[in-house]
PDB file of C-alpha atoms in Angstrom:
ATOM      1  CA  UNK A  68     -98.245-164.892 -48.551  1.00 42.00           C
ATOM      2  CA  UNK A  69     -96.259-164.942 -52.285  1.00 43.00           C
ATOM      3  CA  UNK A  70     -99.023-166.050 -55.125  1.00 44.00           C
ATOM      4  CA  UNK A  71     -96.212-167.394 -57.104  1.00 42.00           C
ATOM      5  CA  UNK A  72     -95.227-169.446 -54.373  1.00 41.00           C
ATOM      6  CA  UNK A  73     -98.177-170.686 -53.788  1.00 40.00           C
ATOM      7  CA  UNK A  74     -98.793-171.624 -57.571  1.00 42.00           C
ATOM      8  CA  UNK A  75     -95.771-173.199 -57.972  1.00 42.00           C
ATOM      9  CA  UNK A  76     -96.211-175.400 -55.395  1.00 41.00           C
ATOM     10  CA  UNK A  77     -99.699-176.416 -56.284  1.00 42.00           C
ATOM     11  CA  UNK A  78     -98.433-177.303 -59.914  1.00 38.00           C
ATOM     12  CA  UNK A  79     -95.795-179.493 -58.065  1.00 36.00           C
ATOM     13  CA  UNK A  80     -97.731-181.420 -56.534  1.00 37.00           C
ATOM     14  CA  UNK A  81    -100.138-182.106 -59.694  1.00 41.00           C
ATOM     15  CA  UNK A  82     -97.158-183.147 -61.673  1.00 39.00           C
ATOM     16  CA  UNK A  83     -95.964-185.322 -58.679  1.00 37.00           C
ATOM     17  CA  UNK A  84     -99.816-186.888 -58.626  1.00 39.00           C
ATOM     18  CA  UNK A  85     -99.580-187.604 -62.398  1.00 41.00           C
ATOM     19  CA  UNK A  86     -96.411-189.380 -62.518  1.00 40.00           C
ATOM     20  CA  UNK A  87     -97.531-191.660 -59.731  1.00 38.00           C
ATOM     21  CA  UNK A  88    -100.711-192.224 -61.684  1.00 42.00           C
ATOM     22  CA  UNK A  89     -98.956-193.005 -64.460  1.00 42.00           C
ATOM     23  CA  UNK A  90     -96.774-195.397 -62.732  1.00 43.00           C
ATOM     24  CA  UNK A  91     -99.726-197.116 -61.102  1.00 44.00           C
ATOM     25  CA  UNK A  92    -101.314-198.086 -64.074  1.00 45.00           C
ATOM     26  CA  UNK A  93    -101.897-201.550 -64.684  1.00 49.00           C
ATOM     27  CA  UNK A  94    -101.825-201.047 -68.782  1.00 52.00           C
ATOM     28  CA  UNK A  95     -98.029-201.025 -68.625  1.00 58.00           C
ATOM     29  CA  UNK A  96     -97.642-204.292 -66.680  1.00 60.00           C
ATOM     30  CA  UNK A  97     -97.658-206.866 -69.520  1.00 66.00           C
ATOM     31  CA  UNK A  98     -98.190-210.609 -67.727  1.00 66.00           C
ATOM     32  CA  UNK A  99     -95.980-211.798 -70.167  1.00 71.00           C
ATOM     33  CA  UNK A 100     -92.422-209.866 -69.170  1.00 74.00           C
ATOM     34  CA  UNK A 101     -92.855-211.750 -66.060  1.00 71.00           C
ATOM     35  CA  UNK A 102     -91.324-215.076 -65.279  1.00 72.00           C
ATOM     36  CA  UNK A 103     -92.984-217.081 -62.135  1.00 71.00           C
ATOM     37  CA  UNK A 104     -89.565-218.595 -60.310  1.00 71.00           C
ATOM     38  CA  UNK A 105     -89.744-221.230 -57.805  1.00 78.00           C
ATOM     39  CA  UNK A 106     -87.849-220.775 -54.631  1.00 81.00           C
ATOM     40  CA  UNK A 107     -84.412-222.364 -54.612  1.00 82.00           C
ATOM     41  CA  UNK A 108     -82.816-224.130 -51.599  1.00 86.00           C
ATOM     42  CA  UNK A 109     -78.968-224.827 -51.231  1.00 86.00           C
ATOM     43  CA  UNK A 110     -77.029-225.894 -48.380  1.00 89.00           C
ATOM     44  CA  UNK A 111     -74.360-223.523 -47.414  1.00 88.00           C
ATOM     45  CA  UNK A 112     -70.822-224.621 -46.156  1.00 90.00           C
ATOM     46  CA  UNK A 113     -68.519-222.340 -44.774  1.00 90.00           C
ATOM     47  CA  UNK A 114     -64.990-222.945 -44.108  1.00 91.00           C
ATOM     48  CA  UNK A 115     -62.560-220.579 -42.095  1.00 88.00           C
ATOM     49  CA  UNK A 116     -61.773-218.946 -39.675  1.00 84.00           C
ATOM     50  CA  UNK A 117     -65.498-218.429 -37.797  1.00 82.00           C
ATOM     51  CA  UNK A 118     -66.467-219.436 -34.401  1.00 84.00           C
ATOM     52  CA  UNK A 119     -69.722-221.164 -33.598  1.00 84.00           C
ATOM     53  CA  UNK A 120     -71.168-218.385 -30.777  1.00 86.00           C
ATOM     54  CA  UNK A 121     -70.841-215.895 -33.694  1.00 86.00           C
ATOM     55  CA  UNK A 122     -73.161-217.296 -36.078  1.00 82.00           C
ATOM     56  CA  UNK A 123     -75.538-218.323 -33.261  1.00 83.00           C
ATOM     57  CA  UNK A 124     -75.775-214.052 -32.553  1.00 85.00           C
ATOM     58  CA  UNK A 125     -75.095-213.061 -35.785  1.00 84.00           C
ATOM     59  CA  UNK A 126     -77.625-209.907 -37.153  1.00 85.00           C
ATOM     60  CA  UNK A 127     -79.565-211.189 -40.507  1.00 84.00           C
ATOM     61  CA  UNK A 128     -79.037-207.205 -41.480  1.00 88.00           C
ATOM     62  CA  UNK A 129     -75.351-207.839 -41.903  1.00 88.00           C
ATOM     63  CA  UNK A 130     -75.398-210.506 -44.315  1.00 89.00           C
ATOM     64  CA  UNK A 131     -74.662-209.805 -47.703  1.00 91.00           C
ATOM     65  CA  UNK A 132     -74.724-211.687 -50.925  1.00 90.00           C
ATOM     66  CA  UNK A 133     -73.188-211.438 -54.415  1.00 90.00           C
ATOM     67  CA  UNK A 134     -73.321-212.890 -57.678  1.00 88.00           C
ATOM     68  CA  UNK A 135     -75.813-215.453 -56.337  1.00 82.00           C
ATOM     69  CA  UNK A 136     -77.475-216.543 -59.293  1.00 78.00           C
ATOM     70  CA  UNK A 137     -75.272-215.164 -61.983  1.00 81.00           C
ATOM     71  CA  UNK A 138     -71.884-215.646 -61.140  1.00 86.00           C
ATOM     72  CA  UNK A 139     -69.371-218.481 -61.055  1.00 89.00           C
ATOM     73  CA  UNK A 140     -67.637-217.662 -57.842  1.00 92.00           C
ATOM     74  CA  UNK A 141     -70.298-215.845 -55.660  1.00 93.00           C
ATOM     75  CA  UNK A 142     -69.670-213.578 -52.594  1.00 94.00           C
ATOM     76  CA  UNK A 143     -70.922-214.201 -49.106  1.00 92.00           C
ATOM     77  CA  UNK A 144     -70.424-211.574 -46.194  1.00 91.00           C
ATOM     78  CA  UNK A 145     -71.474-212.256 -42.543  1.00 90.00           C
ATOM     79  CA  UNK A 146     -71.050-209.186 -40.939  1.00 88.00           C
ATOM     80  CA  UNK A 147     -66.990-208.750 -41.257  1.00 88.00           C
ATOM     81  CA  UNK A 148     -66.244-212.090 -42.782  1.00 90.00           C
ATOM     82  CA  UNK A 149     -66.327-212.960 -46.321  1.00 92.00           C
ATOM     83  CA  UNK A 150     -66.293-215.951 -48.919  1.00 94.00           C
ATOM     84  CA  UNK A 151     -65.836-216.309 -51.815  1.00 95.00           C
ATOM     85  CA  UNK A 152     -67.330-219.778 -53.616  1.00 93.00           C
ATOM     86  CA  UNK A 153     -68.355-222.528 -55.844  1.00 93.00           C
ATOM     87  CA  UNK A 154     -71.442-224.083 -56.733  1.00 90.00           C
ATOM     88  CA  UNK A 155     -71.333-228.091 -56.072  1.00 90.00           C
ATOM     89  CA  UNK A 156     -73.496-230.844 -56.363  1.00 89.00           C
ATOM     90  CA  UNK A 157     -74.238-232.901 -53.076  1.00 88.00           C
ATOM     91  CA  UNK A 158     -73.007-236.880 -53.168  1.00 88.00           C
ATOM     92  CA  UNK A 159     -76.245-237.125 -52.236  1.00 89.00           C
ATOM     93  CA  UNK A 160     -79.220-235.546 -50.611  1.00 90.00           C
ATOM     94  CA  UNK A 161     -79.275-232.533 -48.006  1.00 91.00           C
ATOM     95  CA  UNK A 162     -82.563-232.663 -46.080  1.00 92.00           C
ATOM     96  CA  UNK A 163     -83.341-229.565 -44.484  1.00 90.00           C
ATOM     97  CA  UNK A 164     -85.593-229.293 -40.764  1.00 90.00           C
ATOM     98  CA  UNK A 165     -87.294-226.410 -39.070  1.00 88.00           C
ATOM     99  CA  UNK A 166     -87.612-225.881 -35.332  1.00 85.00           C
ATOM    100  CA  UNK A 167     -91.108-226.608 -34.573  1.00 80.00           C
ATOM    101  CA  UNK A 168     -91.843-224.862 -31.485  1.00 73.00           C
ATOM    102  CA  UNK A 169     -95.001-225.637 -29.456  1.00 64.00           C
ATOM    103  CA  UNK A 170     -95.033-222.251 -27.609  1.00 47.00           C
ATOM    104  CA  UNK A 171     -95.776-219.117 -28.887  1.00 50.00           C
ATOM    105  CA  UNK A 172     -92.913-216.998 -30.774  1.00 50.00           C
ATOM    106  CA  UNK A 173     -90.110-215.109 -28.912  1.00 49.00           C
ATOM    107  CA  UNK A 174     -90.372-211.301 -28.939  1.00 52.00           C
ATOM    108  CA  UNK A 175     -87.189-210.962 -28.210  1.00 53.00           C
ATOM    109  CA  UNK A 176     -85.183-208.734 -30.616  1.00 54.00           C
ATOM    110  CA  UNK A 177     -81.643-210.365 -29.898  1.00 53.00           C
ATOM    111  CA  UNK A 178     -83.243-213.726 -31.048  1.00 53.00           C
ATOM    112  CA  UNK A 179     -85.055-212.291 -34.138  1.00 52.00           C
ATOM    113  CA  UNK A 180     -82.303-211.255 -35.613  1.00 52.00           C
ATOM    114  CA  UNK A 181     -80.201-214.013 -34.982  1.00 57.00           C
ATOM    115  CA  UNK A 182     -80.001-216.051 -38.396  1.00 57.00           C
ATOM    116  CA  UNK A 183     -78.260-218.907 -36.620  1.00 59.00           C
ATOM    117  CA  UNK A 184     -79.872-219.630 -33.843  1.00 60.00           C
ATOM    118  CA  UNK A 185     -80.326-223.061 -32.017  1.00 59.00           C
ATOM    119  CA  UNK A 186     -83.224-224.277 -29.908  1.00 56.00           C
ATOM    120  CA  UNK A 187     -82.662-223.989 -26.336  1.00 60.00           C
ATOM    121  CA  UNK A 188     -81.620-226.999 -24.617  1.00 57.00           C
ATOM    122  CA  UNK A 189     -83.324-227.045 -21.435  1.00 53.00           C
ATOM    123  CA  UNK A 190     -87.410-225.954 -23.539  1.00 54.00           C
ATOM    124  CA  UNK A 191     -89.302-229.099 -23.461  1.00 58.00           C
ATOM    125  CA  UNK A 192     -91.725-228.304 -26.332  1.00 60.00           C
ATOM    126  CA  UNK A 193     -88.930-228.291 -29.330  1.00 68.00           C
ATOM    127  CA  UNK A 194     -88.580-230.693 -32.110  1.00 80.00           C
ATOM    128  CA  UNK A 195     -87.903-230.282 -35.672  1.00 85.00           C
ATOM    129  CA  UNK A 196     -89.804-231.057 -38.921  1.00 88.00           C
ATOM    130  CA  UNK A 197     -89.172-231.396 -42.538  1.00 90.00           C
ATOM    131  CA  UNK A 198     -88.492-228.697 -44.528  1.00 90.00           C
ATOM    132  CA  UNK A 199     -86.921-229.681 -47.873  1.00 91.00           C
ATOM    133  CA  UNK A 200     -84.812-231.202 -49.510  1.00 92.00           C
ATOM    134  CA  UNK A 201     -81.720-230.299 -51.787  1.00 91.00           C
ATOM    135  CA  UNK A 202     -78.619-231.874 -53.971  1.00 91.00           C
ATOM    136  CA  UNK A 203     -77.134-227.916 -54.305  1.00 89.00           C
ATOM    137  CA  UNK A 204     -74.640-226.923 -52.078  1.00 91.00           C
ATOM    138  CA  UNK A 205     -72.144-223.941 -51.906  1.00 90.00           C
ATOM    139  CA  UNK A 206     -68.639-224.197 -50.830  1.00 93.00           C
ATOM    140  CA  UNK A 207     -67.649-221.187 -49.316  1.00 93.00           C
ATOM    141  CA  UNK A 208     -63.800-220.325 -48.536  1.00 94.00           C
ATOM    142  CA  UNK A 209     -63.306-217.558 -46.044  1.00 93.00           C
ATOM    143  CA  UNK A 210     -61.642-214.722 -47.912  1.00 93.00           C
ATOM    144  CA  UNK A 211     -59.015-212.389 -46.578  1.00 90.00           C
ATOM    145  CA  UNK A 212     -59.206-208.673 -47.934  1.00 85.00           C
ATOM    146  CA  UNK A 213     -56.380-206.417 -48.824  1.00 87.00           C
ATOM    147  CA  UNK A 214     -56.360-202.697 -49.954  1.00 88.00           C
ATOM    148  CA  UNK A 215     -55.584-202.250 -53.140  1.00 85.00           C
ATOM    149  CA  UNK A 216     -51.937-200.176 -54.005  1.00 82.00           C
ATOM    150  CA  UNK A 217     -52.157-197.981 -56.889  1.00 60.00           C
TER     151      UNK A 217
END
């Protein structure tokens, strides 16, 4: 076995353990830099060209947003769909509802990952409750991509 291999390693690994100790430390987190935000609920309404059955089996891993909070137009992509949008206040109130199922969770993966799923129709134990309420929507227009000639 090489010594200087074997030294170099070992100081490795104590200057990996001391920048993660210095990292962890709780000195540098000043309360103050922090700002406690609220969660933030708007409806979504997206026009174009997109069918029903996909968003009911679309995967929440392919959605994407942009410019959500900071942007005047923000960006919304659902898997190979995108829109592009404005922030709008609702004539009146949007009242959002859960499902409220009585049985016990699905396991299944293809309904986990579906982000617009609806109840069954035929399940007995489904109803819906309150979940909040907004006045924010976002108009979403479907956007059609070109590449870009140099």
């Amino acid at each position: 076995m090489d010594v200087s291999s074997s030294n170099e390693e070992e100081s490795t690994l104590d200057q990996t353990a001391e920048m993660s100790e210095d990292i962890n430390t709780e000195e540098d987190l000043d309360p103050q830099e922090w700002e406690l935000v609220d969660d933030e609920y708007v409806v979504l309404n997206l026009l174009g060209l997109i069918s029903e059955d996909f968003l009911k089996t679309c995967d929440s891993s392919r959605v994407k947003v942009i410019g959500l909070l900071d942007s005047e137009e923000p960006v919304f992509q659902l898997d190979r769909f995108v829109f592009v949008g404005k922030r709008e206040k609702a004539s009146g109130t949007c009242v959002l509802f859960k499902v409220d199922k009585d049985e016990e969770p699905s396991t299944s993966e293809e309904e986990e990952s579906s982000i617009f799923r609806k109840p069954e129709e035929d399940s007995e134990n489904v109803g819906i409750k309150y979940f909040c309420c907004t006045e924010k929507t976002l108009v979403m227009n479907q956007a059609f991509l070109s590449n870009k000639n140099d």
